[in-house]
PDB file of C-alpha atoms in Angstrom:
ATOM      1  CA  MET A   1      41.099  78.862 153.548  1.00 76.00           C
ATOM      2  CA  ILE A   2      44.147  77.552 151.685  1.00 81.00           C
ATOM      3  CA  ILE A   3      44.288  73.782 151.090  1.00 76.00           C
ATOM      4  CA  HIS A   4      47.441  72.009 149.964  1.00 76.00           C
ATOM      5  CA  PRO A   5      46.933  70.053 146.685  1.00 72.00           C
ATOM      6  CA  ASP A   6      47.801  66.762 148.451  1.00 70.00           C
ATOM      7  CA  LYS A   7      44.837  67.227 150.751  1.00 71.00           C
ATOM      8  CA  ALA A   8      42.478  68.486 148.056  1.00 70.00           C
ATOM      9  CA  LEU A   9      43.281  65.810 145.510  1.00 69.00           C
ATOM     10  CA  PHE A  10      43.827  62.777 147.713  1.00 60.00           C
ATOM     11  CA  ALA A  11      41.824  63.454 150.858  1.00 55.00           C
ATOM     12  CA  GLN A  12      39.715  60.293 150.534  1.00 62.00           C
ATOM     13  CA  ALA A  13      42.188  58.023 148.747  1.00 61.00           C
ATOM     14  CA  ASN A  14      45.115  55.979 149.977  1.00 66.00           C
ATOM     15  CA  SER A  15      48.480  57.424 149.053  1.00 67.00           C
ATOM     16  CA  LEU A  16      50.213  55.844 146.100  1.00 68.00           C
ATOM     17  CA  PRO A  17      53.380  53.806 146.674  1.00 71.00           C
ATOM     18  CA  ALA A  18      56.737  55.255 145.706  1.00 74.00           C
ATOM     19  CA  ILE A  19      58.060  53.585 142.579  1.00 78.00           C
ATOM     20  CA  PRO A  20      61.530  53.714 141.020  1.00 82.00           C
ATOM     21  CA  VAL A  21      62.041  56.189 138.206  1.00 82.00           C
ATOM     22  CA  CYS A  22      64.758  54.090 136.586  1.00 89.00           C
ATOM     23  CA  GLU A  23      64.606  50.740 134.832  1.00 90.00           C
ATOM     24  CA  HIS A  24      67.738  48.738 134.068  1.00 91.00           C
ATOM     25  CA  TYR A  25      67.700  46.277 131.140  1.00 94.00           C
ATOM     26  CA  ALA A  26      69.921  43.201 131.368  1.00 95.00           C
ATOM     27  CA  GLY A  27      69.932  40.316 128.915  1.00 94.00           C
ATOM     28  CA  SER A  28      72.651  37.919 130.008  1.00 95.00           C
ATOM     29  CA  GLU A  29      73.038  35.873 133.168  1.00 96.00           C
ATOM     30  CA  ARG A  30      76.147  37.863 134.093  1.00 96.00           C
ATOM     31  CA  LEU A  31      74.430  41.233 133.642  1.00 97.00           C
ATOM     32  CA  ILE A  32      71.241  40.164 135.424  1.00 97.00           C
ATOM     33  CA  SER A  33      73.340  38.921 138.366  1.00 97.00           C
ATOM     34  CA  LYS A  34      75.250  42.210 138.471  1.00 97.00           C
ATOM     35  CA  SER A  35      71.966  44.128 138.358  1.00 97.00           C
ATOM     36  CA  PHE A  36      70.638  42.207 141.353  1.00 98.00           C
ATOM     37  CA  GLU A  37      73.912  42.833 143.205  1.00 97.00           C
ATOM     38  CA  LEU A  38      73.602  46.571 142.603  1.00 96.00           C
ATOM     39  CA  GLN A  39      69.928  46.611 143.547  1.00 96.00           C
ATOM     40  CA  ASN A  40      70.696  44.730 146.760  1.00 97.00           C
ATOM     41  CA  GLU A  41      73.574  47.099 147.547  1.00 97.00           C
ATOM     42  CA  PHE A  42      71.742  50.377 146.874  1.00 94.00           C
ATOM     43  CA  GLY A  43      68.188  49.296 147.661  1.00 93.00           C
ATOM     44  CA  PRO A  44      65.106  49.189 145.442  1.00 92.00           C
ATOM     45  CA  ILE A  45      65.884  52.463 143.659  1.00 93.00           C
ATOM     46  CA  PHE A  46      65.565  50.923 140.183  1.00 95.00           C
ATOM     47  CA  ASP A  47      63.665  48.100 138.515  1.00 96.00           C
ATOM     48  CA  ILE A  48      65.406  45.334 136.604  1.00 97.00           C
ATOM     49  CA  THR A  49      64.085  44.153 133.251  1.00 97.00           C
ATOM     50  CA  CYS A  50      65.407  40.727 132.302  1.00 97.00           C
ATOM     51  CA  ASP A  51      65.511  40.957 128.533  1.00 96.00           C
ATOM     52  CA  LEU A  52      64.387  37.795 126.769  1.00 95.00           C
ATOM     53  CA  GLU A  53      64.151  39.475 123.381  1.00 92.00           C
ATOM     54  CA  ASP A  54      67.694  40.806 123.004  1.00 89.00           C
ATOM     55  CA  GLY A  55      69.273  38.457 125.540  1.00 85.00           C
ATOM     56  CA  ALA A  56      68.666  35.064 123.944  1.00 87.00           C
ATOM     57  CA  ALA A  57      70.506  33.646 120.983  1.00 88.00           C
ATOM     58  CA  ALA A  58      68.234  32.535 118.130  1.00 88.00           C
ATOM     59  CA  GLY A  59      67.029  29.004 118.832  1.00 90.00           C
ATOM     60  CA  ASP A  60      67.972  29.221 122.514  1.00 93.00           C
ATOM     61  CA  GLU A  61      64.992  31.268 123.713  1.00 94.00           C
ATOM     62  CA  ARG A  62      63.410  28.605 125.963  1.00 94.00           C
ATOM     63  CA  ARG A  63      66.685  27.891 127.788  1.00 95.00           C
ATOM     64  CA  HIS A  64      67.249  31.617 128.232  1.00 96.00           C
ATOM     65  CA  ALA A  65      63.723  32.125 129.599  1.00 96.00           C
ATOM     66  CA  THR A  66      64.266  29.228 132.020  1.00 97.00           C
ATOM     67  CA  MET A  67      67.526  30.813 133.226  1.00 97.00           C
ATOM     68  CA  VAL A  68      65.685  34.093 133.844  1.00 97.00           C
ATOM     69  CA  VAL A  69      62.966  32.242 135.782  1.00 98.00           C
ATOM     70  CA  ASP A  70      65.644  30.633 137.955  1.00 98.00           C
ATOM     71  CA  MET A  71      67.196  34.031 138.637  1.00 97.00           C
ATOM     72  CA  LEU A  72      63.842  35.611 139.490  1.00 98.00           C
ATOM     73  CA  ARG A  73      63.174  32.733 141.916  1.00 97.00           C
ATOM     74  CA  SER A  74      66.596  33.150 143.554  1.00 97.00           C
ATOM     75  CA  ASP A  75      67.395  34.957 146.789  1.00 97.00           C
ATOM     76  CA  ALA A  76      69.112  37.648 144.694  1.00 97.00           C
ATOM     77  CA  ASN A  77      65.650  38.978 143.766  1.00 97.00           C
ATOM     78  CA  ARG A  78      65.010  40.114 147.300  1.00 96.00           C
ATOM     79  CA  PHE A  79      62.968  43.235 146.463  1.00 96.00           C
ATOM     80  CA  LYS A  80      60.779  41.503 143.855  1.00 95.00           C
ATOM     81  CA  GLN A  81      61.209  44.488 141.538  1.00 94.00           C
ATOM     82  CA  ALA A  82      62.220  42.629 138.422  1.00 96.00           C
ATOM     83  CA  GLY A  83      60.248  41.982 135.280  1.00 96.00           C
ATOM     84  CA  VAL A  84      60.809  40.525 131.850  1.00 97.00           C
ATOM     85  CA  ARG A  85      60.750  41.747 128.281  1.00 96.00           C
ATOM     86  CA  ILE A  86      59.555  39.081 125.870  1.00 96.00           C
ATOM     87  CA  HIS A  87      59.707  38.880 122.080  1.00 94.00           C
ATOM     88  CA  GLY A  88      57.006  40.681 120.124  1.00 94.00           C
ATOM     89  CA  PRO A  89      53.941  38.928 118.688  1.00 93.00           C
ATOM     90  CA  GLU A  90      55.522  38.819 115.229  1.00 93.00           C
ATOM     91  CA  SER A  91      58.076  36.307 116.502  1.00 92.00           C
ATOM     92  CA  GLY A  92      57.377  32.620 116.831  1.00 91.00           C
ATOM     93  CA  VAL A  93      58.625  32.365 120.406  1.00 94.00           C
ATOM     94  CA  TRP A  94      56.718  34.927 122.452  1.00 95.00           C
ATOM     95  CA  GLU A  95      53.973  32.508 123.516  1.00 95.00           C
ATOM     96  CA  ALA A  96      56.498  29.907 124.700  1.00 95.00           C
ATOM     97  CA  GLU A  97      58.420  32.607 126.609  1.00 95.00           C
ATOM     98  CA  LEU A  98      55.234  33.838 128.215  1.00 95.00           C
ATOM     99  CA  ASP A  99      54.316  30.286 129.204  1.00 96.00           C
ATOM    100  CA  VAL A 100      57.749  29.708 130.810  1.00 97.00           C
ATOM    101  CA  VAL A 101      57.576  33.019 132.694  1.00 96.00           C
ATOM    102  CA  LEU A 102      53.987  32.730 133.923  1.00 96.00           C
ATOM    103  CA  THR A 103      54.393  29.083 134.904  1.00 96.00           C
ATOM    104  CA  GLY A 104      57.741  29.647 136.602  1.00 96.00           C
ATOM    105  CA  VAL A 105      57.432  33.055 138.253  1.00 96.00           C
ATOM    106  CA  GLY A 106      53.899  34.319 137.672  1.00 93.00           C
ATOM    107  CA  ASP A 107      53.637  35.062 141.378  1.00 95.00           C
ATOM    108  CA  VAL A 108      57.000  36.878 141.569  1.00 94.00           C
ATOM    109  CA  VAL A 109      57.529  38.742 138.291  1.00 96.00           C
ATOM    110  CA  ALA A 110      56.850  42.453 138.737  1.00 94.00           C
ATOM    111  CA  TYR A 111      55.838  43.142 135.134  1.00 94.00           C
ATOM    112  CA  ILE A 112      55.976  41.776 131.608  1.00 95.00           C
TER     113      ILE A 112
END
């Protein structure tokens, strides 16, 4: 008897969801908006990473993180397939960014 690998490997388990194979990084309000426009036009075929590390000017990280939170809360994020990239632990701002993100969109952000 020949058994297809899908049946042999996953006979008892639920199938895994399809996930996008592409991730788009955007660091500015203009580029994040454009990314949401494209995602809404073409469907959830890619994830959007709102870049807090390379997107914010030095000293303006909290305002930038707040802008990203507002965008993730907006109707433009209709597929809820957007995450954030924060500064690394060597920086002095990563904890504040994480606090802004988790407090503002912890229930909506797809990944950090």
